[in-house]
Amino acid sequence: MTKEASIFNEIVNNRRSIRIYDDKIPFDESSVDRSLERAILSPNSSNLQLWEFYRVKTKAKKDELAKYCLGQNAAKTANELIVFVARKDKWKQHAEFVLNEAKKTFPAKLGKREKLVIDYYSKIIPTLYFSDPVDLTGSLKQIVSAVGGAFQPIPREVTATDMRIVVHKSVALAAQTFMLSMKAEGYDSCPMEGFDSRRVKKFLELPRAAEINMIVSVGTAKPEGVYGERIRIPKEEVIFEL
Ligand SMILES: Cc1cc2nc3c(=O)[nH]c(=O)nc-3n(C[C@H](O)[C@H](O)[C@H](O)COP(=O)(O)O)c2cc1C
């Protein structure tokens, strides 16, 4: 094992979901700056980066958000709460941004790869992400996918709901990068999906289309903040080789 793998192994093994933090231990806020900067380097679908991160730091705001986290212990004693938000609604702006940035790196005479990138962001992404209020477009895309799929491999996840899942996957990867980074910085965390999303969105003044992916609390664990031994399904039951 490399030195890096052994450090990474320690980080992964020592990360536990923490339900009680010790607020007497000083907290270095810059660890969150660095960890969020690392989180935005996470792999994400089509590099559209349809995420936002809201840091809740003041006592009054944390107390209010902890209430919307259903009063969970993991939220109540944290030094900070970070809300991971999925912004599928920003696909158009982000696609334009990413394509314009990519174009800056293109040679004067466009090759096959560059043309594919332009097609991807100006045709395929709009086809996948565009939707109408009742998602008739999604049903149409499903039919096209089913017919086309009879003859060749084709993406099957094409409805508006499917695309919500696509975006949430990427946001969750950012949350994982963030939590592992916080562990590397010497802090603990807990991911939470137990919250009232409507109240959280109102609290953050987010538009209807934004969705809360998860809320991550951070701080230093109290020994009693680890609820029991780690339980995992035996690896033979979840890891398969072909
Ligand atoms: C998406 C997600 C949502 C979670 N929601 C909560 C939650 O609302 N409250 C909580 O105490 N733990 C929550 N957890 C933590 C899990 O219970 C925990 O990760 C699991 O029991 C494994 O324990 P470990 O993280 O210590 O390895 C959540 C974890 C994930 C990934």
Coordinates of N, CA and C and ligand atoms in Angstrom, one line a residue:
M1 N 0.8 -1.2 0.0 CA 0.0 0.0 0.0 C 0.9 1.3 0.0
T2 N 0.5 2.3 -0.8 CA 1.3 3.5 -0.8 C 1.0 4.3 0.5
K3 N 1.9 5.3 0.7 CA 1.8 6.1 1.9 C 0.4 6.9 1.8
E4 N 0.1 7.4 0.6 CA -1.2 8.1 0.4 C -2.4 7.2 0.7
A5 N -2.3 5.9 0.3 CA -3.4 5.0 0.5 C -3.6 4.7 2.0
S6 N -2.5 4.7 2.7 CA -2.6 4.4 4.1 C -3.2 5.6 4.9
I7 N -2.8 6.8 4.4 CA -3.5 8.0 5.0 C -5.0 8.0 4.7
F8 N -5.3 7.7 3.4 CA -6.7 7.8 3.0 C -7.5 6.7 3.7
N9 N -6.9 5.5 3.9 CA -7.5 4.5 4.6 C -7.9 4.9 6.1
E10 N -7.0 5.6 6.7 CA -7.2 6.1 8.1 C -8.4 7.1 8.1
I11 N -8.4 8.0 7.1 CA -9.4 9.0 7.0 C -10.8 8.3 6.9
V12 N -10.9 7.4 5.9 CA -12.1 6.7 5.7 C -12.6 5.9 6.9
N13 N -11.6 5.2 7.5 CA -12.0 4.3 8.7 C -12.4 5.2 9.9
N14 N -11.8 6.3 10.0 CA -12.0 7.1 11.2 C -13.3 8.0 11.1
R15 N -13.7 8.2 9.8 CA -15.0 9.0 9.7 C -16.2 8.3 10.2
R16 N -16.9 8.8 11.1 CA -18.1 8.3 11.6 C -19.2 9.4 11.6
S17 N -20.4 9.0 11.5 CA -21.5 10.0 11.6 C -21.6 10.3 13.1
I18 N -21.5 11.6 13.4 CA -21.4 12.1 14.8 C -22.7 12.8 15.2
R19 N -23.3 12.4 16.3 CA -24.6 12.9 16.7 C -24.4 13.9 17.8
I20 N -23.3 13.9 18.5 CA -23.0 15.0 19.6 C -21.6 15.5 19.4
Y21 N -21.5 16.8 19.3 CA -20.2 17.5 19.2 C -19.9 18.2 20.5
D22 N -18.6 18.4 20.6 CA -18.1 19.1 21.8 C -17.8 20.6 21.4
D23 N -18.8 21.4 21.8 CA -18.6 22.8 21.4 C -17.6 23.6 22.2
K24 N -17.0 22.9 23.2 CA -15.9 23.6 24.0 C -14.6 23.6 23.2
I25 N -14.5 22.7 22.3 CA -13.2 22.6 21.5 C -13.2 23.6 20.4
P26 N -12.1 24.4 20.3 CA -12.1 25.5 19.3 C -12.2 24.9 17.9
F27 N -12.9 25.6 17.0 CA -13.2 25.2 15.7 C -12.5 26.1 14.7
D28 N -11.7 25.6 13.8 CA -11.1 26.4 12.8 C -12.0 26.5 11.5
E29 N -12.6 27.6 11.4 CA -13.6 27.8 10.3 C -12.9 27.6 8.9
S30 N -11.6 27.9 8.8 CA -11.0 27.8 7.5 C -10.9 26.4 7.0
S31 N -11.1 25.4 7.9 CA -11.2 24.0 7.4 C -12.4 23.8 6.5
V32 N -13.5 24.5 6.8 CA -14.7 24.4 6.0 C -14.4 25.1 4.6
D33 N -13.7 26.2 4.6 CA -13.4 26.9 3.4 C -12.6 25.9 2.5
R34 N -11.6 25.3 3.0 CA -10.7 24.4 2.2 C -11.5 23.2 1.8
S35 N -12.4 22.7 2.7 CA -13.1 21.4 2.3 C -14.2 21.7 1.3
L36 N -14.8 22.9 1.3 CA -15.7 23.2 0.2 C -15.0 23.4 -1.1
E37 N -13.8 24.0 -1.0 CA -13.0 24.2 -2.3 C -12.7 22.8 -2.8
R38 N -12.4 21.9 -2.0 CA -12.1 20.5 -2.5 C -13.4 19.9 -3.0
A39 N -14.6 20.1 -2.3 CA -15.8 19.5 -2.7 C -16.2 19.9 -4.1
I40 N -15.9 21.2 -4.5 CA -16.3 21.6 -5.9 C -15.4 21.0 -6.9
L41 N -14.4 20.3 -6.5 CA -13.5 19.5 -7.5 C -14.1 18.1 -7.7
S42 N -15.2 17.8 -7.0 CA -15.7 16.4 -7.2 C -16.2 16.2 -8.6
P43 N -16.1 14.9 -9.0 CA -16.7 14.5 -10.3 C -18.2 14.9 -10.3
N44 N -18.7 15.3 -11.4 CA -20.1 15.6 -11.5 C -20.6 15.5 -12.9
S45 N -21.9 15.2 -13.0 CA -22.5 14.9 -14.3 C -22.3 16.0 -15.3
S46 N -21.7 15.7 -16.5 CA -21.5 16.6 -17.6 C -20.7 17.9 -17.2
N47 N -20.1 17.8 -16.0 CA -19.4 19.0 -15.4 C -20.3 20.2 -15.3
L48 N -21.6 20.0 -15.1 CA -22.5 21.1 -15.1 C -22.5 21.8 -13.7
Q49 N -22.0 21.0 -12.7 CA -21.8 21.6 -11.3 C -23.1 22.3 -10.8
L50 N -24.2 21.5 -10.9 CA -25.5 22.0 -10.5 C -25.7 21.9 -9.0
W51 N -24.8 22.6 -8.3 CA -24.8 22.5 -6.8 C -24.6 23.9 -6.2
E52 N -25.0 24.0 -4.9 CA -24.7 25.2 -4.2 C -24.5 24.8 -2.7
F53 N -23.7 25.5 -2.0 CA -23.4 25.2 -0.6 C -23.6 26.4 0.3
Y54 N -24.4 26.2 1.3 CA -24.8 27.3 2.2 C -24.2 27.0 3.6
R55 N -23.4 27.9 4.1 CA -22.8 27.7 5.4 C -23.6 28.4 6.4
V56 N -24.1 27.7 7.4 CA -24.9 28.4 8.5 C -24.0 28.4 9.7
K57 N -23.6 29.6 10.1 CA -22.6 29.7 11.1 C -23.0 30.4 12.4
T58 N -23.9 31.4 12.4 CA -24.3 32.1 13.6 C -25.2 31.2 14.5
K59 N -25.1 31.5 15.8 CA -25.9 30.6 16.7 C -27.4 30.7 16.4
A60 N -27.9 31.9 16.2 CA -29.3 32.1 16.0 C -29.7 31.3 14.7
K61 N -29.0 31.4 13.7 CA -29.3 30.7 12.4 C -29.2 29.2 12.6
K62 N -28.1 28.8 13.3 CA -27.9 27.3 13.5 C -29.1 26.8 14.3
D63 N -29.5 27.5 15.3 CA -30.6 27.0 16.2 C -31.9 26.9 15.3
E64 N -32.1 27.9 14.5 CA -33.3 27.8 13.6 C -33.2 26.6 12.7
L65 N -32.1 26.5 12.0 CA -31.9 25.4 11.1 C -32.0 24.0 11.8
A66 N -31.5 23.9 13.0 CA -31.5 22.6 13.8 C -33.0 22.3 14.0
K67 N -33.8 23.3 14.2 CA -35.3 23.0 14.4 C -35.8 22.3 13.1
Y68 N -35.4 22.9 11.9 CA -35.9 22.3 10.7 C -35.3 20.9 10.4
C69 N -34.1 20.6 11.1 CA -33.6 19.3 11.0 C -34.2 18.4 12.0
L70 N -35.5 18.7 12.3 CA -36.3 17.9 13.2 C -35.7 17.8 14.6
G71 N -34.9 18.8 15.0 CA -34.3 18.9 16.3 C -33.3 17.8 16.6
Q72 N -32.8 17.2 15.5 CA -31.8 16.1 15.6 C -30.5 16.6 16.4
N73 N -30.0 15.7 17.3 CA -28.8 16.0 18.0 C -27.7 16.3 17.1
A74 N -27.6 15.6 16.0 CA -26.5 15.9 15.0 C -26.4 17.3 14.6
A75 N -27.5 18.0 14.6 CA -27.6 19.4 14.1 C -27.4 20.4 15.3
K76 N -28.0 20.0 16.5 CA -28.1 21.0 17.6 C -26.7 21.4 18.1
T77 N -25.7 20.5 18.2 CA -24.5 20.9 18.8 C -23.3 21.2 17.9
A78 N -23.7 21.3 16.6 CA -22.6 21.4 15.6 C -22.0 22.8 15.6
N79 N -20.7 22.9 15.2 CA -20.1 24.2 15.0 C -20.6 25.0 13.8
E80 N -20.9 24.2 12.7 CA -21.5 24.8 11.5 C -22.4 23.7 10.9
L81 N -23.4 24.2 10.1 CA -24.2 23.4 9.3 C -24.1 23.8 7.9
I82 N -23.8 22.8 7.0 CA -23.6 23.2 5.6 C -24.8 22.5 4.8
V83 N -25.5 23.3 4.1 CA -26.6 22.8 3.3 C -26.2 22.6 1.9
F84 N -26.3 21.4 1.4 CA -25.9 21.0 0.0 C -27.2 21.0 -0.8
V85 N -27.1 21.9 -1.8 CA -28.4 22.2 -2.6 C -28.2 21.8 -4.0
A86 N -29.2 21.1 -4.6 CA -29.2 20.7 -6.0 C -29.9 21.7 -6.8
R87 N -29.2 22.3 -7.9 CA -29.8 23.3 -8.7 C -29.9 22.9 -10.1
K88 N -30.8 21.9 -10.3 CA -31.1 21.4 -11.7 C -31.5 22.6 -12.6
D89 N -32.2 23.5 -12.0 CA -32.8 24.6 -12.7 C -31.7 25.5 -13.4
K90 N -30.5 25.4 -12.9 CA -29.4 26.2 -13.5 C -28.7 25.6 -14.7
W91 N -29.2 24.5 -15.2 CA -28.5 23.8 -16.3 C -28.1 24.6 -17.4
K92 N -29.0 25.6 -17.9 CA -28.7 26.3 -19.1 C -27.5 27.3 -18.9
Q93 N -27.6 28.0 -17.8 CA -26.5 29.0 -17.4 C -25.2 28.2 -17.3
H94 N -25.2 27.1 -16.6 CA -23.9 26.4 -16.4 C -23.4 25.7 -17.7
A95 N -24.3 25.2 -18.5 CA -23.9 24.6 -19.8 C -23.2 25.7 -20.6
E96 N -23.8 26.9 -20.6 CA -23.2 28.0 -21.4 C -21.8 28.4 -20.9
F97 N -21.8 28.4 -19.6 CA -20.5 28.8 -18.9 C -19.4 27.8 -19.3
V98 N -19.7 26.5 -19.1 CA -18.7 25.4 -19.3 C -18.3 25.4 -20.7
L99 N -19.3 25.6 -21.6 CA -18.9 25.5 -23.1 C -18.0 26.8 -23.4
N100 N -18.4 27.9 -22.9 CA -17.6 29.1 -23.2 C -16.2 29.0 -22.7
E101 N -16.1 28.4 -21.5 CA -14.7 28.2 -20.9 C -13.9 27.2 -21.7
A102 N -14.6 26.1 -22.2 CA -13.9 25.1 -23.0 C -13.5 25.7 -24.3
K103 N -14.3 26.6 -24.9 CA -14.0 27.2 -26.2 C -12.7 28.0 -26.1
K104 N -12.5 28.6 -24.9 CA -11.2 29.4 -24.8 C -10.0 28.5 -25.0
T105 N -10.1 27.2 -24.7 CA -9.0 26.3 -24.8 C -8.9 25.7 -26.2
F106 N -9.9 25.9 -27.1 CA -9.9 25.2 -28.4 C -8.9 25.9 -29.3
P107 N -8.3 25.1 -30.2 CA -7.4 25.6 -31.3 C -8.3 26.4 -32.3
A108 N -7.7 27.2 -33.1 CA -8.4 28.0 -34.1 C -9.2 27.1 -35.1
K109 N -8.5 26.1 -35.5 CA -9.3 25.1 -36.4 C -9.8 24.0 -35.5
L110 N -11.2 23.9 -35.5 CA -11.8 22.9 -34.6 C -11.6 21.5 -35.1
G111 N -11.2 20.6 -34.2 CA -11.1 19.2 -34.6 C -12.4 18.5 -34.2
K112 N -12.3 17.1 -34.3 CA -13.5 16.3 -34.1 C -13.9 16.4 -32.6
R113 N -12.9 16.4 -31.7 CA -13.2 16.4 -30.3 C -13.9 17.7 -29.9
E114 N -13.4 18.8 -30.4 CA -14.0 20.1 -30.1 C -15.4 20.2 -30.6
K115 N -15.7 19.7 -31.8 CA -17.0 19.8 -32.4 C -18.0 18.9 -31.5
L116 N -17.4 17.8 -31.0 CA -18.3 16.9 -30.1 C -18.7 17.7 -28.9
V117 N -17.7 18.4 -28.3 CA -18.0 19.1 -27.1 C -19.0 20.2 -27.3
I118 N -18.9 20.9 -28.4 CA -19.9 22.0 -28.8 C -21.3 21.3 -28.9
D119 N -21.3 20.2 -29.7 CA -22.6 19.5 -29.9 C -23.2 19.0 -28.5
Y120 N -22.3 18.5 -27.7 CA -22.8 18.0 -26.4 C -23.5 19.1 -25.6
Y121 N -22.8 20.2 -25.4 CA -23.4 21.3 -24.6 C -24.5 22.1 -25.2
S122 N -24.5 22.1 -26.6 CA -25.5 22.9 -27.2 C -26.7 22.1 -27.7
K123 N -26.6 20.8 -27.8 CA -27.7 20.0 -28.3 C -28.1 18.9 -27.3
I124 N -27.1 18.1 -26.9 CA -27.5 16.9 -26.0 C -28.0 17.4 -24.6
I125 N -27.2 18.3 -24.0 CA -27.6 18.8 -22.7 C -29.0 19.4 -22.7
P126 N -29.3 20.3 -23.7 CA -30.7 20.8 -23.7 C -31.7 19.7 -23.9
T127 N -31.4 18.7 -24.7 CA -32.4 17.7 -24.9 C -32.7 16.9 -23.6
L128 N -31.6 16.7 -22.9 CA -31.8 15.9 -21.6 C -32.4 16.8 -20.6
Y129 N -32.1 18.0 -20.5 CA -32.5 18.8 -19.3 C -33.8 19.6 -19.5
F130 N -34.1 19.9 -20.8 CA -35.3 20.7 -21.0 C -36.5 19.9 -20.6
S131 N -37.5 20.6 -19.9 CA -38.7 19.9 -19.6 C -39.8 20.9 -19.4
D132 N -41.1 20.4 -19.5 CA -42.2 21.3 -19.4 C -42.9 21.0 -18.1
P133 N -43.9 21.8 -17.6 CA -44.4 21.6 -16.3 C -45.0 20.2 -16.0
V134 N -45.6 19.5 -17.0 CA -46.1 18.1 -16.7 C -45.2 17.1 -17.3
D135 N -44.0 17.5 -17.8 CA -43.0 16.6 -18.4 C -43.5 15.7 -19.5
L136 N -44.3 16.3 -20.4 CA -44.7 15.6 -21.6 C -43.4 15.3 -22.4
T137 N -42.5 16.2 -22.4 CA -41.2 16.0 -23.1 C -40.5 14.7 -22.6
G138 N -40.6 14.5 -21.3 CA -40.0 13.3 -20.7 C -40.6 12.1 -21.2
S139 N -42.0 12.1 -21.3 CA -42.7 10.9 -21.8 C -42.3 10.6 -23.3
L140 N -42.1 11.7 -24.0 CA -41.7 11.6 -25.4 C -40.3 11.0 -25.5
K141 N -39.4 11.5 -24.7 CA -38.1 11.1 -24.7 C -38.0 9.6 -24.3
Q142 N -38.9 9.2 -23.4 CA -38.9 7.8 -23.0 C -39.3 6.9 -24.1
I143 N -40.3 7.3 -24.9 CA -40.7 6.5 -26.1 C -39.5 6.4 -27.1
V144 N -38.9 7.6 -27.4 CA -37.8 7.6 -28.3 C -36.7 6.7 -27.8
S145 N -36.4 6.7 -26.5 CA -35.4 5.9 -25.9 C -35.7 4.4 -26.0
A146 N -37.0 4.1 -25.8 CA -37.4 2.7 -25.8 C -37.3 2.1 -27.3
V147 N -37.7 3.0 -28.2 CA -37.7 2.5 -29.6 C -36.2 2.4 -30.1
G148 N -35.4 3.5 -29.8 CA -34.0 3.4 -30.2 C -33.3 2.4 -29.5
G149 N -33.6 2.1 -28.2 CA -33.0 1.1 -27.4 C -33.2 -0.3 -27.8
A150 N -34.2 -0.5 -28.7 CA -34.4 -1.9 -29.2 C -33.3 -2.3 -30.1
F151 N -32.6 -1.3 -30.7 CA -31.5 -1.6 -31.7 C -30.1 -1.4 -31.2
Q152 N -30.0 -0.5 -30.2 CA -28.6 -0.2 -29.7 C -28.7 0.3 -28.3
P153 N -27.5 0.2 -27.5 CA -27.5 0.7 -26.2 C -27.8 2.2 -26.2
I154 N -28.6 2.7 -25.3 CA -29.1 4.0 -25.3 C -29.4 4.5 -23.8
P155 N -29.2 5.7 -23.4 CA -29.6 6.1 -22.1 C -31.1 6.0 -21.9
R156 N -31.5 5.4 -20.8 CA -32.9 5.1 -20.5 C -33.5 6.2 -19.5
E157 N -32.6 6.9 -18.8 CA -33.0 7.8 -17.7 C -33.2 9.2 -18.4
V158 N -34.4 9.5 -18.8 CA -34.5 10.7 -19.6 C -35.7 11.7 -19.1
T159 N -36.4 11.2 -18.1 CA -37.5 12.1 -17.6 C -37.0 13.2 -16.7
A160 N -37.9 14.1 -16.4 CA -37.4 15.2 -15.4 C -37.0 14.6 -14.1
T161 N -37.7 13.6 -13.6 CA -37.4 12.9 -12.3 C -36.0 12.3 -12.5
D162 N -35.8 11.6 -13.6 CA -34.5 10.9 -13.8 C -33.4 12.0 -13.7
M163 N -33.6 13.2 -14.3 CA -32.6 14.2 -14.3 C -32.3 14.8 -12.9
R164 N -33.4 14.8 -12.1 CA -33.2 15.2 -10.7 C -32.3 14.3 -10.0
I165 N -32.4 13.0 -10.3 CA -31.6 12.0 -9.7 C -30.1 12.2 -10.1
V166 N -30.0 12.5 -11.4 CA -28.6 12.7 -12.0 C -28.0 13.8 -11.2
V167 N -28.7 14.9 -11.0 CA -28.1 16.1 -10.3 C -27.8 15.7 -8.8
H168 N -28.8 15.0 -8.1 CA -28.5 14.7 -6.7 C -27.3 13.8 -6.5
K169 N -27.1 12.9 -7.5 CA -25.9 12.0 -7.4 C -24.6 12.8 -7.3
S170 N -24.5 13.8 -8.1 CA -23.3 14.7 -8.2 C -23.2 15.5 -6.9
V171 N -24.3 16.0 -6.4 CA -24.3 16.8 -5.2 C -23.8 15.9 -4.0
A172 N -24.3 14.7 -4.0 CA -23.9 13.7 -2.9 C -22.4 13.4 -3.0
L173 N -21.9 13.4 -4.2 CA -20.4 13.1 -4.3 C -19.7 14.3 -3.7
A174 N -20.2 15.5 -3.9 CA -19.5 16.7 -3.3 C -19.6 16.6 -1.8
A175 N -20.7 16.2 -1.3 CA -20.9 16.1 0.2 C -19.9 15.1 0.7
Q176 N -19.7 14.0 0.0 CA -18.7 13.0 0.5 C -17.3 13.5 0.5
T177 N -16.9 14.2 -0.6 CA -15.6 14.8 -0.7 C -15.4 15.8 0.5
F178 N -16.5 16.6 0.8 CA -16.5 17.5 1.9 C -16.2 16.8 3.2
M179 N -17.0 15.7 3.5 CA -16.9 15.1 4.8 C -15.5 14.4 5.0
L180 N -15.0 13.8 3.9 CA -13.7 13.2 4.0 C -12.6 14.2 4.2
S181 N -12.8 15.4 3.6 CA -11.8 16.5 3.7 C -11.9 17.0 5.2
M182 N -13.1 17.1 5.7 CA -13.2 17.6 7.1 C -12.5 16.6 8.0
K183 N -12.6 15.3 7.8 CA -11.9 14.4 8.6 C -10.4 14.5 8.5
A184 N -9.9 14.8 7.2 CA -8.5 15.0 7.0 C -8.0 16.3 7.8
E185 N -9.0 17.2 7.9 CA -8.7 18.5 8.6 C -8.7 18.3 10.1
G186 N -9.1 17.1 10.6 CA -9.2 16.8 12.0 C -10.6 17.0 12.6
Y187 N -11.6 17.1 11.8 CA -13.0 17.4 12.3 C -13.9 16.2 11.9
D188 N -15.1 16.3 12.6 CA -16.1 15.2 12.4 C -17.3 15.8 11.7
S189 N -18.2 14.9 11.2 CA -19.3 15.4 10.5 C -20.5 14.4 10.6
C190 N -21.7 14.9 10.2 CA -22.8 13.9 10.0 C -23.7 14.4 8.9
P191 N -23.9 13.5 7.9 CA -24.8 13.9 6.8 C -26.2 13.7 7.3
M192 N -27.1 14.6 6.9 CA -28.5 14.4 7.3 C -29.5 14.6 6.2
E193 N -30.5 13.7 6.1 CA -31.6 13.9 5.2 C -32.9 14.0 6.0
G194 N -32.8 14.0 7.3 CA -34.0 14.2 8.2 C -34.2 15.7 8.4
F195 N -34.9 16.3 7.5 CA -35.2 17.7 7.6 C -36.5 18.0 6.9
D196 N -37.0 19.2 7.2 CA -38.2 19.7 6.5 C -37.7 20.6 5.4
S197 N -37.7 20.0 4.2 CA -37.1 20.7 3.0 C -37.8 22.0 2.7
R198 N -39.1 22.0 2.9 CA -39.8 23.3 2.5 C -39.4 24.4 3.4
R199 N -39.3 24.1 4.7 CA -38.8 25.1 5.7 C -37.4 25.5 5.4
V200 N -36.5 24.5 5.1 CA -35.1 24.8 4.9 C -35.0 25.7 3.7
K201 N -35.8 25.4 2.6 CA -35.7 26.3 1.4 C -36.1 27.7 1.7
K202 N -37.2 27.8 2.5 CA -37.7 29.2 2.8 C -36.6 29.9 3.6
F203 N -36.0 29.2 4.6 CA -35.0 29.7 5.5 C -33.8 30.3 4.6
L204 N -33.5 29.5 3.6 CA -32.3 30.0 2.7 C -32.8 30.9 1.5
E205 N -34.0 31.2 1.5 CA -34.6 32.0 0.4 C -34.3 31.4 -0.9
L206 N -34.5 30.1 -1.1 CA -34.2 29.5 -2.3 C -35.5 29.4 -3.2
P207 N -35.4 29.4 -4.5 CA -36.5 29.3 -5.4 C -37.1 27.9 -5.3
R208 N -38.4 27.7 -5.8 CA -39.1 26.4 -5.7 C -38.3 25.3 -6.4
A209 N -37.6 25.6 -7.5 CA -36.9 24.6 -8.2 C -35.6 24.0 -7.5
A210 N -35.1 24.8 -6.6 CA -33.9 24.3 -5.9 C -34.3 23.1 -4.9
E211 N -33.4 22.2 -4.7 CA -33.8 21.0 -3.9 C -32.6 20.8 -2.9
I212 N -33.0 20.5 -1.6 CA -32.0 20.2 -0.6 C -31.6 18.8 -0.8
N213 N -30.3 18.6 -1.0 CA -29.7 17.3 -1.1 C -29.4 16.7 0.2
M214 N -28.6 17.3 1.0 CA -28.4 16.9 2.4 C -27.9 18.1 3.2
I215 N -27.9 17.9 4.5 CA -27.3 19.0 5.4 C -26.2 18.2 6.2
V216 N -25.1 18.8 6.2 CA -23.9 18.2 6.9 C -23.5 19.1 8.1
S217 N -23.5 18.4 9.2 CA -23.1 19.2 10.4 C -21.6 18.9 10.6
V218 N -20.9 19.8 11.2 CA -19.4 19.6 11.4 C -19.0 20.1 12.8
G219 N -18.0 19.5 13.4 CA -17.5 19.9 14.7 C -16.5 18.8 15.2
T220 N -16.3 18.8 16.5 CA -15.4 17.8 17.0 C -16.3 16.8 17.9
A221 N -16.1 15.5 17.6 CA -17.0 14.5 18.2 C -16.8 14.5 19.7
K222 N -17.9 14.4 20.5 CA -17.7 13.9 21.9 C -17.7 12.4 21.8
P223 N -17.0 11.7 22.7 CA -16.9 10.3 22.6 C -18.3 9.6 22.6
E224 N -19.3 10.2 23.3 CA -20.6 9.6 23.3 C -21.4 10.1 22.1
G225 N -20.8 10.9 21.2 CA -21.5 11.3 20.0 C -21.4 10.2 18.9
V226 N -20.6 9.2 19.1 CA -20.6 8.0 18.2 C -21.6 7.0 18.7
Y227 N -22.6 6.8 17.9 CA -23.7 5.9 18.4 C -23.4 4.4 18.0
G228 N -22.5 3.8 18.8 CA -22.3 2.3 18.6 C -21.3 2.0 17.6
E229 N -21.0 0.7 17.5 CA -20.0 0.1 16.6 C -20.5 0.3 15.2
R230 N -19.5 0.3 14.3 CA -19.9 0.4 12.9 C -20.4 -1.0 12.4
I231 N -21.5 -0.9 11.7 CA -22.2 -2.1 11.2 C -22.2 -2.1 9.7
R232 N -21.6 -3.1 9.0 CA -21.7 -3.1 7.6 C -22.1 -4.5 7.1
I233 N -22.9 -4.6 6.1 CA -23.2 -5.9 5.4 C -21.9 -6.5 5.0
P234 N -21.7 -7.9 5.2 CA -20.5 -8.5 4.8 C -20.1 -8.2 3.3
K235 N -18.8 -7.9 3.1 CA -18.4 -7.5 1.7 C -18.8 -8.5 0.7
E236 N -18.8 -9.8 1.0 CA -19.1 -10.9 0.1 C -20.6 -10.7 -0.5
E237 N -21.4 -10.0 0.3 CA -22.8 -9.8 -0.1 C -23.0 -8.6 -1.0
V238 N -22.0 -7.7 -1.1 CA -22.2 -6.5 -1.8 C -21.2 -6.3 -2.9
I239 N -20.0 -7.0 -2.9 CA -19.0 -6.8 -3.9 C -19.0 -8.1 -4.8
F240 N -19.1 -7.8 -6.1 CA -19.2 -9.0 -7.0 C -18.2 -8.8 -8.1
E241 N -17.7 -9.9 -8.6 CA -16.7 -9.9 -9.7 C -17.3 -10.7 -10.9
L242 N -17.0 -10.2 -12.1 CA -17.5 -10.9 -13.3 C -16.2 -11.3 -14.1
Ligands
LIG1 C1 -28.0 10.5 2.6 C2 -27.7 10.3 4.1 C3 -28.7 10.8 5.0 C4 -28.5 10.6 6.4 N1 -29.4 11.2 7.3 C5 -29.1 11.1 8.6 C6 -29.9 11.8 9.5 O1 -30.8 12.5 9.1 N2 -29.6 11.8 10.8 C7 -28.6 11.0 11.3 O2 -28.3 11.0 12.5 N3 -27.8 10.3 10.4 C8 -28.0 10.4 9.1 N4 -27.2 9.7 8.2 C9 -26.0 9.0 8.7 C10 -26.2 7.5 8.6 O3 -27.1 7.0 9.5 C11 -24.8 6.8 8.7 O4 -24.0 7.3 7.7 C12 -24.9 5.3 8.7 O5 -25.6 4.8 9.9 C13 -23.5 4.7 8.8 O6 -22.7 5.1 9.9 P1 -21.3 5.8 9.7 O7 -21.5 7.1 8.8 O8 -20.8 6.2 11.1 O9 -20.3 4.9 9.0 C14 -27.3 9.9 6.9 C15 -26.4 9.4 5.9 C16 -26.6 9.6 4.6 C17 -25.6 9.1 3.6

